[in-house]
Amino acid sequence: MLWAGLVAAAGGAVLCAVGWYGISGERFAERQLPYLASCTVPGAALIVAGAVLVAGTLLGGGGRPYGGEGPEAGAETETAGRQPGEGSSGAPSSEDPPVRVPGGTLAHRPDCPLVAGRPEAEPAGDAGLAPCPVCEPWPR
């Protein structure tokens, strides 16, 4: 992704330079528009796209989960063969009754990151709620 971003930004810079050179050689605006439409605007778009790709790669860890470094990086292979709820899969594991947010349509475990620390969370009771895809409060 880094190289794609750099190539896109460089290509955009070349297109902007060609567009500027073409526009600067024309006296009338109607003869400058083709250079603007075919070089300068696409060049600027490529520069922006390249900058987004480079920034996303450098700031986001290059598309690798958890930045690609640290103890979390190998967590997928360690827990790949386990069923939900087995071992330390990183999913919430509270065995308390499910809770819900008022007006919500999902039931959550009390330690689910989507409802943890929310004072308005209330017991789900017998409401016909769908299970949260993050914490999976009921076995499948």
PDB file of N, CA and C in Angstrom, residues 62-107:
ATOM      1  N   GLY A  62      -0.204  -0.489   8.177  1.00  0.00           N
ATOM      2  CA  GLY A  62      -0.069  -1.184   6.906  1.00  0.00           C
ATOM      3  C   GLY A  62      -1.119  -2.229   6.657  1.00  0.00           C
ATOM      4  N   GLY A  63      -2.287  -2.136   7.294  1.00  0.00           N
ATOM      5  CA  GLY A  63      -3.353  -3.084   7.059  1.00  0.00           C
ATOM      6  C   GLY A  63      -3.226  -4.344   7.886  1.00  0.00           C
ATOM      7  N   ARG A  64      -2.195  -4.438   8.724  1.00  0.00           N
ATOM      8  CA  ARG A  64      -2.039  -5.615   9.572  1.00  0.00           C
ATOM      9  C   ARG A  64      -2.867  -5.429  10.832  1.00  0.00           C
ATOM     10  N   PRO A  65      -3.522  -6.489  11.320  1.00  0.00           N
ATOM     11  CA  PRO A  65      -4.308  -6.346  12.537  1.00  0.00           C
ATOM     12  C   PRO A  65      -3.423  -5.973  13.713  1.00  0.00           C
ATOM     13  N   TYR A  66      -3.903  -5.081  14.562  1.00  0.00           N
ATOM     14  CA  TYR A  66      -3.211  -4.633  15.769  1.00  0.00           C
ATOM     15  C   TYR A  66      -1.869  -3.988  15.454  1.00  0.00           C
ATOM     16  N   GLY A  67      -1.714  -3.401  14.285  1.00  0.00           N
ATOM     17  CA  GLY A  67      -0.467  -2.744  13.936  1.00  0.00           C
ATOM     18  C   GLY A  67       0.629  -3.716  13.546  1.00  0.00           C
ATOM     19  N   GLY A  68       0.382  -5.016  13.598  1.00  0.00           N
ATOM     20  CA  GLY A  68       1.352  -6.006  13.174  1.00  0.00           C
ATOM     21  C   GLY A  68       2.427  -6.317  14.193  1.00  0.00           C
ATOM     22  N   GLU A  69       2.437  -5.629  15.308  1.00  0.00           N
ATOM     23  CA  GLU A  69       3.467  -5.836  16.311  1.00  0.00           C
ATOM     24  C   GLU A  69       2.815  -6.111  17.654  1.00  0.00           C
ATOM     25  N   GLY A  70       3.586  -6.625  18.580  1.00  0.00           N
ATOM     26  CA  GLY A  70       3.104  -6.805  19.941  1.00  0.00           C
ATOM     27  C   GLY A  70       2.471  -8.163  20.145  1.00  0.00           C
ATOM     28  N   PRO A  71       2.031  -8.440  21.361  1.00  0.00           N
ATOM     29  CA  PRO A  71       1.503  -9.760  21.696  1.00  0.00           C
ATOM     30  C   PRO A  71       0.188 -10.068  21.000  1.00  0.00           C
ATOM     31  N   GLU A  72      -0.569  -9.054  20.611  1.00  0.00           N
ATOM     32  CA  GLU A  72      -1.852  -9.310  19.971  1.00  0.00           C
ATOM     33  C   GLU A  72      -1.694  -9.820  18.545  1.00  0.00           C
ATOM     34  N   ALA A  73      -0.535  -9.611  17.925  1.00  0.00           N
ATOM     35  CA  ALA A  73      -0.351  -9.936  16.515  1.00  0.00           C
ATOM     36  C   ALA A  73      -0.553 -11.425  16.245  1.00  0.00           C
ATOM     37  N   GLY A  74      -0.185 -12.302  17.174  1.00  0.00           N
ATOM     38  CA  GLY A  74      -0.336 -13.726  16.948  1.00  0.00           C
ATOM     39  C   GLY A  74      -1.609 -14.297  17.526  1.00  0.00           C
ATOM     40  N   ALA A  75      -2.500 -13.467  18.006  1.00  0.00           N
ATOM     41  CA  ALA A  75      -3.704 -13.944  18.677  1.00  0.00           C
ATOM     42  C   ALA A  75      -4.610 -14.714  17.731  1.00  0.00           C
ATOM     43  N   GLU A  76      -4.649 -14.355  16.440  1.00  0.00           N
ATOM     44  CA  GLU A  76      -5.550 -15.051  15.523  1.00  0.00           C
ATOM     45  C   GLU A  76      -5.138 -16.511  15.353  1.00  0.00           C
ATOM     46  N   THR A  77      -3.855 -16.786  15.223  1.00  0.00           N
ATOM     47  CA  THR A  77      -3.418 -18.159  15.008  1.00  0.00           C
ATOM     48  C   THR A  77      -3.547 -18.978  16.284  1.00  0.00           C
ATOM     49  N   GLU A  78      -3.379 -18.340  17.427  1.00  0.00           N
ATOM     50  CA  GLU A  78      -3.461 -19.045  18.687  1.00  0.00           C
ATOM     51  C   GLU A  78      -4.876 -19.518  18.984  1.00  0.00           C
ATOM     52  N   THR A  79      -5.884 -18.752  18.588  1.00  0.00           N
ATOM     53  CA  THR A  79      -7.265 -19.067  18.923  1.00  0.00           C
ATOM     54  C   THR A  79      -8.073 -19.511  17.710  1.00  0.00           C
ATOM     55  N   ALA A  80      -7.421 -19.818  16.608  1.00  0.00           N
ATOM     56  CA  ALA A  80      -8.141 -20.109  15.369  1.00  0.00           C
ATOM     57  C   ALA A  80      -9.045 -21.334  15.483  1.00  0.00           C
ATOM     58  N   GLY A  81      -8.633 -22.375  16.217  1.00  0.00           N
ATOM     59  CA  GLY A  81      -9.427 -23.593  16.274  1.00  0.00           C
ATOM     60  C   GLY A  81     -10.432 -23.634  17.394  1.00  0.00           C
ATOM     61  N   ARG A  82     -10.546 -22.596  18.199  1.00  0.00           N
ATOM     62  CA  ARG A  82     -11.444 -22.609  19.345  1.00  0.00           C
ATOM     63  C   ARG A  82     -12.838 -22.152  18.978  1.00  0.00           C
ATOM     64  N   GLN A  83     -13.786 -22.635  19.757  1.00  0.00           N
ATOM     65  CA  GLN A  83     -15.170 -22.212  19.627  1.00  0.00           C
ATOM     66  C   GLN A  83     -15.370 -20.936  20.424  1.00  0.00           C
ATOM     67  N   PRO A  84     -16.402 -20.129  20.094  1.00  0.00           N
ATOM     68  CA  PRO A  84     -16.665 -18.937  20.896  1.00  0.00           C
ATOM     69  C   PRO A  84     -16.887 -19.292  22.349  1.00  0.00           C
ATOM     70  N   GLY A  85     -16.268 -18.531  23.237  1.00  0.00           N
ATOM     71  CA  GLY A  85     -16.399 -18.777  24.664  1.00  0.00           C
ATOM     72  C   GLY A  85     -15.312 -19.664  25.236  1.00  0.00           C
ATOM     73  N   GLU A  86     -14.498 -20.330  24.397  1.00  0.00           N
ATOM     74  CA  GLU A  86     -13.427 -21.187  24.877  1.00  0.00           C
ATOM     75  C   GLU A  86     -12.164 -20.364  25.074  1.00  0.00           C
ATOM     76  N   GLY A  87     -11.495 -20.557  26.179  1.00  0.00           N
ATOM     77  CA  GLY A  87     -10.198 -19.937  26.396  1.00  0.00           C
ATOM     78  C   GLY A  87     -10.266 -18.424  26.383  1.00  0.00           C
ATOM     79  N   SER A  88      -9.126 -17.808  26.078  1.00  0.00           N
ATOM     80  CA  SER A  88      -9.048 -16.338  26.073  1.00  0.00           C
ATOM     81  C   SER A  88      -9.080 -15.844  24.637  1.00  0.00           C
ATOM     82  N   SER A  89     -10.261 -15.824  24.048  1.00  0.00           N
ATOM     83  CA  SER A  89     -10.397 -15.406  22.655  1.00  0.00           C
ATOM     84  C   SER A  89     -10.477 -13.903  22.509  1.00  0.00           C
ATOM     85  N   GLY A  90     -10.482 -13.154  23.615  1.00  0.00           N
ATOM     86  CA  GLY A  90     -10.589 -11.711  23.538  1.00  0.00           C
ATOM     87  C   GLY A  90     -12.030 -11.237  23.567  1.00  0.00           C
ATOM     88  N   ALA A  91     -12.994 -12.145  23.390  1.00  0.00           N
ATOM     89  CA  ALA A  91     -14.406 -11.783  23.459  1.00  0.00           C
ATOM     90  C   ALA A  91     -14.819 -11.703  24.922  1.00  0.00           C
ATOM     91  N   PRO A  92     -15.809 -10.890  25.235  1.00  0.00           N
ATOM     92  CA  PRO A  92     -16.293 -10.834  26.610  1.00  0.00           C
ATOM     93  C   PRO A  92     -16.742 -12.211  27.075  1.00  0.00           C
ATOM     94  N   SER A  93     -16.535 -12.508  28.362  1.00  0.00           N
ATOM     95  CA  SER A  93     -16.822 -13.861  28.835  1.00  0.00           C
ATOM     96  C   SER A  93     -17.664 -13.892  30.099  1.00  0.00           C
ATOM     97  N   SER A  94     -18.360 -12.838  30.428  1.00  0.00           N
ATOM     98  CA  SER A  94     -19.185 -12.807  31.626  1.00  0.00           C
ATOM     99  C   SER A  94     -20.324 -13.808  31.510  1.00  0.00           C
ATOM    100  N   GLU A  95     -20.615 -14.504  32.612  1.00  0.00           N
ATOM    101  CA  GLU A  95     -21.715 -15.452  32.634  1.00  0.00           C
ATOM    102  C   GLU A  95     -22.965 -14.846  33.263  1.00  0.00           C
ATOM    103  N   ASP A  96     -22.949 -13.539  33.572  1.00  0.00           N
ATOM    104  CA  ASP A  96     -24.110 -12.864  34.139  1.00  0.00           C
ATOM    105  C   ASP A  96     -25.210 -12.784  33.088  1.00  0.00           C
ATOM    106  N   PRO A  97     -26.461 -12.534  33.513  1.00  0.00           N
ATOM    107  CA  PRO A  97     -27.563 -12.447  32.549  1.00  0.00           C
ATOM    108  C   PRO A  97     -27.334 -11.319  31.539  1.00  0.00           C
ATOM    109  N   PRO A  98     -27.836 -11.488  30.330  1.00  0.00           N
ATOM    110  CA  PRO A  98     -27.640 -10.467  29.289  1.00  0.00           C
ATOM    111  C   PRO A  98     -28.304  -9.140  29.652  1.00  0.00           C
ATOM    112  N   VAL A  99     -27.757  -8.067  29.106  1.00  0.00           N
ATOM    113  CA  VAL A  99     -28.301  -6.726  29.312  1.00  0.00           C
ATOM    114  C   VAL A  99     -28.597  -6.100  27.955  1.00  0.00           C
ATOM    115  N   ARG A 100     -29.313  -4.989  27.992  1.00  0.00           N
ATOM    116  CA  ARG A 100     -29.640  -4.256  26.779  1.00  0.00           C
ATOM    117  C   ARG A 100     -29.598  -2.773  27.076  1.00  0.00           C
ATOM    118  N   VAL A 101     -29.483  -1.984  26.019  1.00  0.00           N
ATOM    119  CA  VAL A 101     -29.579  -0.538  26.133  1.00  0.00           C
ATOM    120  C   VAL A 101     -31.027  -0.188  25.824  1.00  0.00           C
ATOM    121  N   PRO A 102     -31.662   0.708  26.585  1.00  0.00           N
ATOM    122  CA  PRO A 102     -33.059   1.053  26.309  1.00  0.00           C
ATOM    123  C   PRO A 102     -33.247   1.453  24.840  1.00  0.00           C
ATOM    124  N   GLY A 103     -34.211   0.818  24.208  1.00  0.00           N
ATOM    125  CA  GLY A 103     -34.497   1.075  22.803  1.00  0.00           C
ATOM    126  C   GLY A 103     -33.624   0.277  21.859  1.00  0.00           C
ATOM    127  N   GLY A 104     -32.673  -0.473  22.379  1.00  0.00           N
ATOM    128  CA  GLY A 104     -31.773  -1.260  21.541  1.00  0.00           C
ATOM    129  C   GLY A 104     -32.404  -2.559  21.083  1.00  0.00           C
ATOM    130  N   THR A 105     -31.811  -3.178  20.084  1.00  0.00           N
ATOM    131  CA  THR A 105     -32.348  -4.422  19.526  1.00  0.00           C
ATOM    132  C   THR A 105     -31.436  -5.614  19.779  1.00  0.00           C
ATOM    133  N   LEU A 106     -30.317  -5.403  20.499  1.00  0.00           N
ATOM    134  CA  LEU A 106     -29.365  -6.478  20.733  1.00  0.00           C
ATOM    135  C   LEU A 106     -29.228  -6.766  22.224  1.00  0.00           C
ATOM    136  N   ALA A 107     -29.017  -8.035  22.549  1.00  0.00           N
ATOM    137  CA  ALA A 107     -28.708  -8.441  23.918  1.00  0.00           C
ATOM    138  C   ALA A 107     -27.196  -8.603  24.018  1.00  0.00           C
TER     139      ALA A 107
END
